[in-house]
GROMACS .gro file of C-alpha atoms in nm:
model
  432
    1MET     CA    1  -0.005   0.004   0.009
    2THR     CA    2   0.149   0.345  -0.090
    3PRO     CA    3   0.147   0.571   0.198
    4VAL     CA    4  -0.049   0.888   0.173
    5THR     CA    5   0.131   1.226   0.238
    6THR     CA    6  -0.095   1.481   0.425
    7GLU     CA    7  -0.076   1.847   0.287
    8GLY     CA    8   0.071   1.920   0.663
    9GLU     CA    9   0.364   1.671   0.601
   10ARG     CA   10   0.424   1.850   0.251
   11THR     CA   11   0.430   2.188   0.406
   12ARG     CA   12   0.671   2.139   0.704
   13PRO     CA   13   0.962   2.048   0.481
   14LYS     CA   14   0.919   2.361   0.291
   15ALA     CA   15   0.874   2.574   0.596
   16ALA     CA   16   1.201   2.429   0.738
   17THR     CA   17   1.372   2.497   0.424
   18ALA     CA   18   1.227   2.867   0.424
   19ARG     CA   19   1.361   2.901   0.760
   20ARG     CA   20   1.695   2.771   0.687
   21ALA     CA   21   1.716   3.036   0.410
   22VAL     CA   22   1.605   3.316   0.640
   23VAL     CA   23   1.887   3.214   0.906
   24GLY     CA   24   2.141   3.185   0.610
   25ARG     CA   25   2.084   3.538   0.483
   26LEU     CA   26   2.071   3.700   0.836
   27SER     CA   27   2.395   3.528   0.920
   28TRP     CA   28   2.561   3.654   0.623
   29GLY     CA   29   2.445   4.008   0.725
   30LEU     CA   30   2.587   3.988   1.039
   31ALA     CA   31   2.914   3.856   0.895
   32ASP     CA   32   2.925   4.139   0.650
   33GLN     CA   33   2.851   4.390   0.908
   34ALA     CA   34   3.112   4.246   1.142
   35ALA     CA   35   3.377   4.299   0.872
   36SER     CA   36   3.251   4.617   0.787
   37SER     CA   37   3.234   4.758   1.152
   38MET     CA   38   3.567   4.599   1.256
   39THR     CA   39   3.714   4.800   0.954
   40ASN     CA   40   3.547   5.130   1.106
   41PHE     CA   41   3.625   5.022   1.462
   42ALA     CA   42   3.987   4.968   1.374
   43VAL     CA   43   4.000   5.302   1.191
   44GLY     CA   44   3.842   5.486   1.497
   45ILE     CA   45   4.071   5.330   1.746
   46TYR     CA   46   4.388   5.382   1.540
   47VAL     CA   47   4.296   5.748   1.492
   48ALA     CA   48   4.209   5.795   1.870
   49ARG     CA   49   4.523   5.662   2.002
   50SER     CA   50   4.741   5.814   1.736
   51LEU     CA   51   4.615   6.182   1.727
   52GLY     CA   52   4.464   6.242   2.057
   53LEU     CA   53   4.103   6.391   2.172
   54THR     CA   54   4.103   6.720   1.993
   55ALA     CA   55   4.216   6.582   1.663
   56PHE     CA   56   4.001   6.274   1.694
   57GLY     CA   57   3.709   6.530   1.730
   58VAL     CA   58   3.796   6.669   1.396
   59PHE     CA   59   3.808   6.323   1.236
   60SER     CA   60   3.470   6.276   1.384
   61LEU     CA   61   3.303   6.575   1.227
   62ALA     CA   62   3.444   6.428   0.893
   63TRP     CA   63   3.294   6.101   0.978
   64VAL     CA   64   2.940   6.236   1.074
   65THR     CA   65   2.930   6.444   0.764
   66TYR     CA   66   2.991   6.114   0.555
   67GLY     CA   67   2.706   5.959   0.739
   68VAL     CA   68   2.482   6.237   0.635
   69VAL     CA   69   2.596   6.179   0.247
   70LEU     CA   70   2.557   5.798   0.289
   71SER     CA   71   2.201   5.863   0.410
   72VAL     CA   72   2.131   6.055   0.084
   73SER     CA   73   2.280   5.775  -0.133
   74ARG     CA   74   2.072   5.515   0.029
   75GLY     CA   75   1.748   5.700   0.020
   76LEU     CA   76   1.787   5.783  -0.347
   77ALA     CA   77   1.973   5.460  -0.454
   78THR     CA   78   1.967   5.155  -0.241
   79ASP     CA   79   1.665   5.173  -0.012
   80PRO     CA   80   1.425   5.165  -0.318
   81LEU     CA   81   1.641   4.888  -0.460
   82VAL     CA   82   1.606   4.658  -0.160
   83VAL     CA   83   1.236   4.719  -0.115
   84ARG     CA   84   1.148   4.672  -0.482
   85PHE     CA   85   1.409   4.427  -0.606
   86SER     CA   86   1.452   4.167  -0.351
   87GLY     CA   87   1.397   3.818  -0.460
   88VAL     CA   88   1.331   3.939  -0.836
   89PRO     CA   89   1.450   3.764  -1.144
   90GLY     CA   90   1.804   3.800  -1.212
   91TRP     CA   91   1.771   4.021  -1.529
   92SER     CA   92   1.548   4.261  -1.339
   93TRP     CA   93   1.780   4.264  -1.065
   94ARG     CA   94   2.089   4.325  -1.296
   95GLY     CA   95   1.913   4.642  -1.444
   96ALA     CA   96   1.808   4.786  -1.130
   97VAL     CA   97   2.158   4.768  -0.984
   98ALA     CA   98   2.314   4.907  -1.274
   99ARG     CA   99   2.099   5.224  -1.249
  100SER     CA  100   2.102   5.223  -0.849
  101SER     CA  101   2.474   5.202  -0.817
  102GLY     CA  102   2.509   5.476  -1.104
  103THR     CA  103   2.288   5.690  -0.870
  104ALA     CA  104   2.514   5.627  -0.565
  105LEU     CA  105   2.803   5.714  -0.784
  106GLY     CA  106   2.661   6.040  -0.901
  107VAL     CA  107   2.563   6.129  -0.544
  108GLY     CA  108   2.910   6.070  -0.427
  109ALA     CA  109   3.058   6.295  -0.726
  110VAL     CA  110   2.815   6.590  -0.664
  111ILE     CA  111   2.830   6.602  -0.298
  112GLY     CA  112   3.223   6.524  -0.303
  113ALA     CA  113   3.282   6.822  -0.543
  114ALA     CA  114   3.095   7.039  -0.284
  115CYS     CA  115   3.283   6.907   0.031
  116LEU     CA  116   3.623   6.967  -0.183
  117VAL     CA  117   3.512   7.315  -0.237
  118VAL     CA  118   3.411   7.382   0.124
  119GLY     CA  119   3.732   7.210   0.279
  120LEU     CA  120   3.969   7.421   0.055
  121GLY     CA  121   3.781   7.742   0.162
  122LEU     CA  122   3.781   7.664   0.546
  123GLY     CA  123   4.142   7.572   0.588
  124GLY     CA  124   4.272   7.524   0.930
  125SER     CA  125   4.269   7.195   1.102
  126VAL     CA  126   3.908   7.102   0.977
  127GLY     CA  127   3.931   7.220   0.609
  128PRO     CA  128   4.188   6.941   0.487
  129ALA     CA  129   3.986   6.657   0.641
  130PHE     CA  130   3.670   6.792   0.456
  131ALA     CA  131   3.845   6.837   0.133
  132CYS     CA  132   4.009   6.485   0.149
  133LEU     CA  133   3.643   6.352   0.208
  134GLY     CA  134   3.501   6.518  -0.098
  135VAL     CA  135   3.758   6.326  -0.299
  136MET     CA  136   3.680   5.994  -0.152
  137LEU     CA  137   3.305   6.006  -0.123
  138PRO     CA  138   3.219   5.851  -0.494
  139GLY     CA  139   3.435   5.531  -0.391
  140LEU     CA  140   3.280   5.522  -0.046
  141LEU     CA  141   2.914   5.551  -0.164
  142LEU     CA  142   2.965   5.293  -0.452
  143GLN     CA  143   3.118   5.026  -0.226
  144ASP     CA  144   2.813   5.058   0.008
  145ALA     CA  145   2.583   5.027  -0.299
  146TRP     CA  146   2.740   4.705  -0.385
  147ARG     CA  147   2.659   4.573  -0.033
  148TYR     CA  148   2.296   4.631  -0.068
  149SER     CA  149   2.266   4.520  -0.391
  150PHE     CA  150   2.408   4.181  -0.304
  151PHE     CA  151   2.172   4.157  -0.023
  152ALA     CA  152   1.874   4.237  -0.224
  153ALA     CA  153   1.975   3.937  -0.456
  154GLY     CA  154   2.014   3.720  -0.154
  155VAL     CA  155   2.381   3.674  -0.193
  156GLY     CA  156   2.526   3.818   0.127
  157ARG     CA  157   2.848   3.618   0.083
  158LYS     CA  158   2.952   3.857  -0.191
  159ALA     CA  159   2.883   4.167   0.036
  160PHE     CA  160   3.110   3.983   0.286
  161VAL     CA  161   3.389   3.918   0.062
  162ASN     CA  162   3.386   4.299  -0.057
  163ASP     CA  163   3.402   4.421   0.294
  164LEU     CA  164   3.689   4.170   0.353
  165VAL     CA  165   3.892   4.337   0.054
  166TRP     CA  166   3.820   4.683   0.174
  167GLY     CA  167   3.982   4.567   0.532
  168VAL     CA  168   4.275   4.404   0.374
  169ALA     CA  169   4.349   4.710   0.162
  170LEU     CA  170   4.325   4.941   0.480
  171VAL     CA  171   4.610   4.789   0.657
  172PRO     CA  172   4.887   4.912   0.435
  173ALA     CA  173   4.693   5.250   0.376
  174MET     CA  174   4.663   5.303   0.757
  175VAL     CA  175   5.063   5.236   0.801
  176VAL     CA  176   5.143   5.528   0.544
  177ALA     CA  177   4.871   5.751   0.725
  178ALA     CA  178   5.045   5.691   1.058
  179ARG     CA  179   5.363   5.799   0.918
  180VAL     CA  180   5.217   6.117   0.769
  181ASP     CA  181   5.036   6.172   1.129
  182SER     CA  182   4.747   6.384   1.004
  183VAL     CA  183   4.372   6.376   1.007
  184ALA     CA  184   4.363   6.430   0.616
  185ALA     CA  185   4.584   6.129   0.576
  186PHE     CA  186   4.364   5.892   0.782
  187VAL     CA  187   4.081   6.011   0.583
  188LEU     CA  188   4.250   5.942   0.243
  189ALA     CA  189   4.358   5.601   0.379
  190TRP     CA  190   4.009   5.505   0.492
  191GLY     CA  191   3.832   5.639   0.165
  192GLY     CA  192   4.111   5.503  -0.075
  193SER     CA  193   4.090   5.148   0.059
  194ALA     CA  194   3.701   5.169   0.021
  195ALA     CA  195   3.747   5.265  -0.341
  196VAL     CA  196   3.959   4.944  -0.397
  197ALA     CA  197   3.655   4.743  -0.289
  198ALA     CA  198   3.423   4.936  -0.493
  199VAL     CA  199   3.623   4.859  -0.812
  200TYR     CA  200   3.617   4.492  -0.696
  201GLY     CA  201   3.242   4.525  -0.669
  202CYS     CA  202   3.215   4.573  -1.032
  203PHE     CA  203   3.404   4.261  -1.107
  204GLN     CA  204   3.202   4.059  -0.855
  205SER     CA  205   2.856   4.155  -0.993
  206GLY     CA  206   2.980   4.185  -1.342
  207ILE     CA  207   2.787   4.516  -1.356
  208ARG     CA  208   2.897   4.880  -1.437
  209PRO     CA  209   2.747   5.148  -1.272
  210ARG     CA  210   2.521   5.357  -1.520
  211LEU     CA  211   2.518   5.709  -1.486
  212THR     CA  212   2.320   5.755  -1.764
  213GLY     CA  213   2.044   5.569  -1.577
  214VAL     CA  214   2.046   5.826  -1.297
  215ARG     CA  215   1.757   6.019  -1.422
  216GLU     CA  216   1.527   5.717  -1.500
  217TRP     CA  217   1.603   5.567  -1.138
  218LEU     CA  218   1.495   5.869  -0.972
  219ARG     CA  219   1.187   5.934  -1.173
  220GLU     CA  220   1.071   5.567  -1.152
  221HIS     CA  221   1.124   5.555  -0.783
  222ARG     CA  222   1.056   5.910  -0.689
  223ASP     CA  223   0.751   5.800  -0.453
  224LEU     CA  224   0.980   5.590  -0.226
  225GLY     CA  225   1.312   5.782  -0.301
  226THR     CA  226   1.191   6.120  -0.180
  227ARG     CA  227   1.057   6.009   0.149
  228TYR     CA  228   1.336   5.799   0.224
  229LEU     CA  229   1.576   6.073   0.131
  230VAL     CA  230   1.412   6.313   0.386
  231GLU     CA  231   1.391   6.020   0.635
  232ASN     CA  232   1.737   5.898   0.629
  233THR     CA  233   1.881   6.253   0.622
  234CYS     CA  234   1.659   6.345   0.923
  235LEU     CA  235   1.840   6.086   1.135
  236SER     CA  236   2.214   6.163   1.010
  237GLY     CA  237   2.153   6.516   0.980
  238ALA     CA  238   2.045   6.531   1.330
  239SER     CA  239   2.378   6.359   1.423
  240GLN     CA  240   2.549   6.630   1.238
  241LEU     CA  241   2.363   6.899   1.398
  242ARG     CA  242   2.422   6.762   1.734
  243ALA     CA  243   2.802   6.695   1.665
  244TYR     CA  244   2.830   7.052   1.540
  245GLY     CA  245   2.642   7.212   1.811
  246LEU     CA  246   2.822   7.002   2.072
  247GLY     CA  247   3.153   7.140   1.942
  248VAL     CA  248   3.038   7.493   1.973
  249ILE     CA  249   2.873   7.427   2.319
  250ALA     CA  250   3.145   7.216   2.484
  251GLY     CA  251   3.450   7.193   2.229
  252VAL     CA  252   3.566   7.007   1.957
  253GLY     CA  253   3.693   6.733   2.234
  254ALA     CA  254   3.334   6.667   2.353
  255VAL     CA  255   3.267   6.554   1.971
  256GLY     CA  256   3.556   6.315   2.039
  257ALA     CA  257   3.419   6.186   2.372
  258VAL     CA  258   3.094   6.124   2.225
  259ARG     CA  259   3.259   5.927   1.939
  260GLY     CA  260   3.468   5.736   2.166
  261ALA     CA  261   3.163   5.622   2.336
  262GLU     CA  262   3.020   5.512   2.012
  263LEU     CA  263   3.338   5.309   1.935
  264LEU     CA  264   3.280   5.138   2.270
  265GLN     CA  265   2.939   5.027   2.142
  266GLY     CA  266   3.112   4.923   1.804
  267PRO     CA  267   3.089   4.526   1.836
  268PHE     CA  268   2.709   4.550   1.905
  269LEU     CA  269   2.646   4.832   1.661
  270ALA     CA  270   2.815   4.569   1.412
  271VAL     CA  271   2.505   4.345   1.512
  272LEU     CA  272   2.267   4.613   1.467
  273MET     CA  273   2.397   4.744   1.124
  274GLY     CA  274   2.446   4.382   1.013
  275LEU     CA  275   2.102   4.300   1.055
  276SER     CA  276   1.961   4.637   0.913
  277LEU     CA  277   2.108   4.518   0.574
  278VAL     CA  278   1.894   4.227   0.547
  279THR     CA  279   1.580   4.292   0.764
  280VAL     CA  280   1.383   4.515   0.534
  281ALA     CA  281   1.453   4.251   0.257
  282GLU     CA  282   1.344   3.977   0.480
  283ALA     CA  283   1.035   4.171   0.604
  284ALA     CA  284   0.935   4.224   0.265
  285ARG     CA  285   0.969   3.830   0.197
  286VAL     CA  286   0.750   3.776   0.519
  287LEU     CA  287   0.494   4.021   0.405
  288ARG     CA  288   0.474   3.838   0.058
  289ARG     CA  289   0.452   3.483   0.179
  290ALA     CA  290   0.297   3.499   0.528
  291PRO     CA  291   0.186   3.883   0.611
  292HIS     CA  292   0.018   3.775   0.944
  293ARG     CA  293   0.372   3.706   1.078
  294LEU     CA  294   0.511   4.039   0.996
  295ALA     CA  295   0.428   4.185   1.336
  296THR     CA  296   0.601   3.885   1.525
  297PHE     CA  297   0.909   3.907   1.291
  298CYS     CA  298   0.944   4.283   1.386
  299LEU     CA  299   0.885   4.247   1.742
  300LEU     CA  300   1.137   3.961   1.782
  301LEU     CA  301   1.402   4.163   1.567
  302GLY     CA  302   1.357   4.479   1.776
  303GLY     CA  303   1.334   4.314   2.121
  304GLY     CA  304   1.638   4.077   2.061
  305GLN     CA  305   1.837   4.383   1.953
  306ALA     CA  306   1.741   4.587   2.272
  307ALA     CA  307   1.806   4.304   2.496
  308ALA     CA  308   2.140   4.231   2.342
  309ALA     CA  309   2.243   4.594   2.364
  310LEU     CA  310   2.158   4.610   2.738
  311LEU     CA  311   2.396   4.327   2.806
  312TRP     CA  312   2.677   4.465   2.601
  313GLY     CA  313   2.649   4.775   2.793
  314ALA     CA  314   2.658   4.577   3.132
  315ALA     CA  315   2.987   4.414   3.001
  316LEU     CA  316   3.138   4.776   2.929
  317LEU     CA  317   3.065   4.878   3.279
  318LEU     CA  318   3.287   4.596   3.395
  319MET     CA  319   3.574   4.696   3.164
  320PRO     CA  320   3.887   4.767   3.360
  321ASP     CA  321   4.031   5.108   3.312
  322ARG     CA  322   4.368   4.972   3.196
  323LEU     CA  323   4.193   4.790   2.914
  324GLY     CA  324   3.987   5.087   2.805
  325GLU     CA  325   4.309   5.306   2.819
  326TRP     CA  326   4.484   5.061   2.605
  327VAL     CA  327   4.179   5.069   2.356
  328LEU     CA  328   4.100   5.433   2.321
  329GLY     CA  329   4.414   5.599   2.467
  330GLY     CA  330   4.358   5.959   2.602
  331VAL     CA  331   3.998   5.940   2.480
  332TRP     CA  332   3.876   5.657   2.724
  333HIS     CA  333   3.840   5.878   3.042
  334SER     CA  334   3.588   6.107   2.877
  335ALA     CA  335   3.411   5.823   2.699
  336SER     CA  336   3.366   5.588   2.970
  337GLU     CA  337   3.135   5.850   3.163
  338LEU     CA  338   2.899   5.802   2.864
  339ILE     CA  339   2.835   5.439   2.879
  340VAL     CA  340   2.528   5.396   3.040
  341PRO     CA  341   2.336   5.675   2.836
  342ALA     CA  342   2.500   5.556   2.523
  343THR     CA  343   2.368   5.206   2.608
  344LEU     CA  344   2.021   5.306   2.648
  345GLY     CA  345   2.024   5.495   2.352
  346VAL     CA  346   2.152   5.213   2.157
  347ALA     CA  347   1.887   4.991   2.303
  348GLY     CA  348   1.616   5.229   2.207
  349ALA     CA  349   1.745   5.234   1.859
  350GLY     CA  350   1.747   4.843   1.834
  351LEU     CA  351   1.392   4.850   1.952
  352GLY     CA  352   1.281   5.090   1.675
  353THR     CA  353   1.459   4.905   1.403
  354GLY     CA  354   1.220   4.628   1.402
  355ALA     CA  355   0.937   4.852   1.361
  356ALA     CA  356   1.090   5.051   1.100
  357ALA     CA  357   1.188   4.737   0.888
  358GLY     CA  358   0.794   4.658   0.899
  359LEU     CA  359   0.707   4.995   0.786
  360ARG     CA  360   0.945   4.981   0.479
  361ALA     CA  361   0.834   4.631   0.378
  362LEU     CA  362   0.466   4.758   0.392
  363GLY     CA  363   0.578   5.061   0.169
  364ALA     CA  364   0.443   5.295   0.425
  365ALA     CA  365   0.702   5.575   0.352
  366ARG     CA  366   0.455   5.854   0.483
  367ARG     CA  367   0.433   5.684   0.813
  368SER     CA  368   0.798   5.596   0.811
  369LEU     CA  369   0.882   5.969   0.726
  370ARG     CA  370   0.657   6.084   1.015
  371SER     CA  371   0.831   5.873   1.265
  372GLN     CA  372   1.174   5.970   1.161
  373LEU     CA  373   1.101   6.339   1.178
  374PHE     CA  374   0.959   6.291   1.512
  375ALA     CA  375   1.271   6.093   1.629
  376SER     CA  376   1.506   6.337   1.469
  377ALA     CA  377   1.353   6.641   1.621
  378CYS     CA  378   1.372   6.474   1.956
  379TYR     CA  379   1.740   6.379   1.909
  380VAL     CA  380   1.847   6.742   1.811
  381ILE     CA  381   1.649   6.898   2.118
  382GLY     CA  382   1.763   6.621   2.348
  383GLY     CA  383   2.141   6.630   2.245
  384LEU     CA  384   2.172   7.017   2.226
  385GLY     CA  385   1.944   7.092   2.526
  386GLY     CA  386   2.123   6.852   2.726
  387ALA     CA  387   2.466   6.976   2.639
  388ALA     CA  388   2.342   7.340   2.723
  389VAL     CA  389   2.232   7.217   3.057
  390ALA     CA  390   2.515   6.947   3.168
  391GLY     CA  391   2.781   6.952   2.873
  392THR     CA  392   2.870   6.626   2.714
  393VAL     CA  393   2.726   6.403   2.996
  394GLY     CA  394   2.395   6.595   2.962
  395SER     CA  395   2.409   6.579   2.575
  396ALA     CA  396   2.437   6.203   2.595
  397TRP     CA  397   2.144   6.166   2.836
  398GLY     CA  398   1.930   6.360   2.628
  399VAL     CA  399   1.989   6.170   2.331
  400ALA     CA  400   1.909   5.853   2.526
  401ALA     CA  401   1.582   5.984   2.632
  402ALA     CA  402   1.514   6.096   2.270
  403THR     CA  403   1.594   5.767   2.121
  404VAL     CA  404   1.353   5.564   2.360
  405SER     CA  405   1.078   5.813   2.280
  406GLY     CA  406   1.130   5.789   1.909
  407SER     CA  407   1.120   5.413   1.918
  408ALA     CA  408   0.773   5.426   2.092
  409VAL     CA  409   0.644   5.632   1.794
  410TRP     CA  410   0.785   5.379   1.542
  411TRP     CA  411   0.600   5.098   1.682
  412LEU     CA  412   0.276   5.301   1.719
  413GLN     CA  413   0.295   5.394   1.349
  414LEU     CA  414   0.371   5.027   1.255
  415ARG     CA  415   0.051   4.901   1.456
  416SER     CA  416  -0.161   5.167   1.242
  417ALA     CA  417  -0.007   5.050   0.927
  418LEU     CA  418  -0.059   4.680   1.007
  419ARG     CA  419  -0.448   4.768   1.051
  420GLU     CA  420  -0.447   4.968   0.725
  421HIS     CA  421  -0.294   4.671   0.524
  422HIS     CA  422  -0.534   4.420   0.705
  423GLN     CA  423  -0.840   4.620   0.600
  424LYS     CA  424  -0.701   4.679   0.242
  425THR     CA  425  -0.652   4.310   0.197
  426ILE     CA  426  -1.002   4.237   0.320
  427ARG     CA  427  -1.150   4.472   0.058
  428GLU     CA  428  -0.955   4.341  -0.223
  429VAL     CA  429  -1.076   3.985  -0.133
  430ARG     CA  430  -1.433   4.099  -0.126
  431THR     CA  431  -1.418   4.274  -0.475
  432SER     CA  432  -1.231   4.007  -0.643
   0.00000   0.00000   0.00000
């Protein structure tokens, strides 16, 4: 007698295979971000130990500015790519990546030229760093575009290899920068090694960025790109305003202390950012295959990251001063005073990323933008208000309170968006 296979028995192997695929993609995201973050962590530590608190503050201002430009590139180029071209046929992905990477390269060229002009005009200790950043921006943004492109295609191992290439190229570049012993040299070393990885990404993908496709890409994805541009730059722009304002209120050394505290969170932030590479794509897949599981997916994602951040912060509090001084040199004493508020801020951000992934997967760009505007406004007000009241420590606590408040708004907006999506699905079923 031939055994009868039930529908449930046929479904279970498929579900198990799907879960293994998700775990595999998340694992590559973590591995890739570990490689990327270790690169950034090594740069930050090396500069902090080599140049001291004030020069490290100058480097941090250039770093924060890069973060704003990176947000522009992601909003216009790679975020729409991940939302609309994750898991699509190869021919569709390739055409989209050519236009998307061309857009990232174009953003780097335009804003990089502006940074170069501003840097040459500023002079002093800050000007050369900004001028060098302007030269390096196209390579930095293109390298980031390849990472997101690979994750959209579900081949995170290629993004991991690309970041490894960046890390390997960084070693001799940093040795040369240390001999020059200036902030500008370190900026060139960091950006130049990223450019090597960006060129390698062209060979990995077999795709050349199409600058002629920039206008077409921006027009086709204007609905998402415009909102994501504003959303992304709100967050990074708020960080930039806080850094500049803190420098004015408490001095450039305060900016270095804040960046030092962020470096202490570096290994955990590697996890947070690594998951962010794949969470939107995975949330989009969950929405297509099992929309009723999206809320649970986002809750597990956000709650897990918040809990991990608190555990990492507890470990940092137990770090001996001797070890901290070995890691950060003269920056350690100022940075160690910010561990508690910095940890709470990262935990709040981790909790909010779960809701943010859900909103982006739903294509609820308006609600996502609304949440980001509120969170960014709180960030600037908390960071600068706290600095005015209690200096660097006050700024850190203000940011922690702002981040937790912003996370609550993200989740409220996700709940509303899920309700709207459910009602829309019911109406479509009734009319079909």
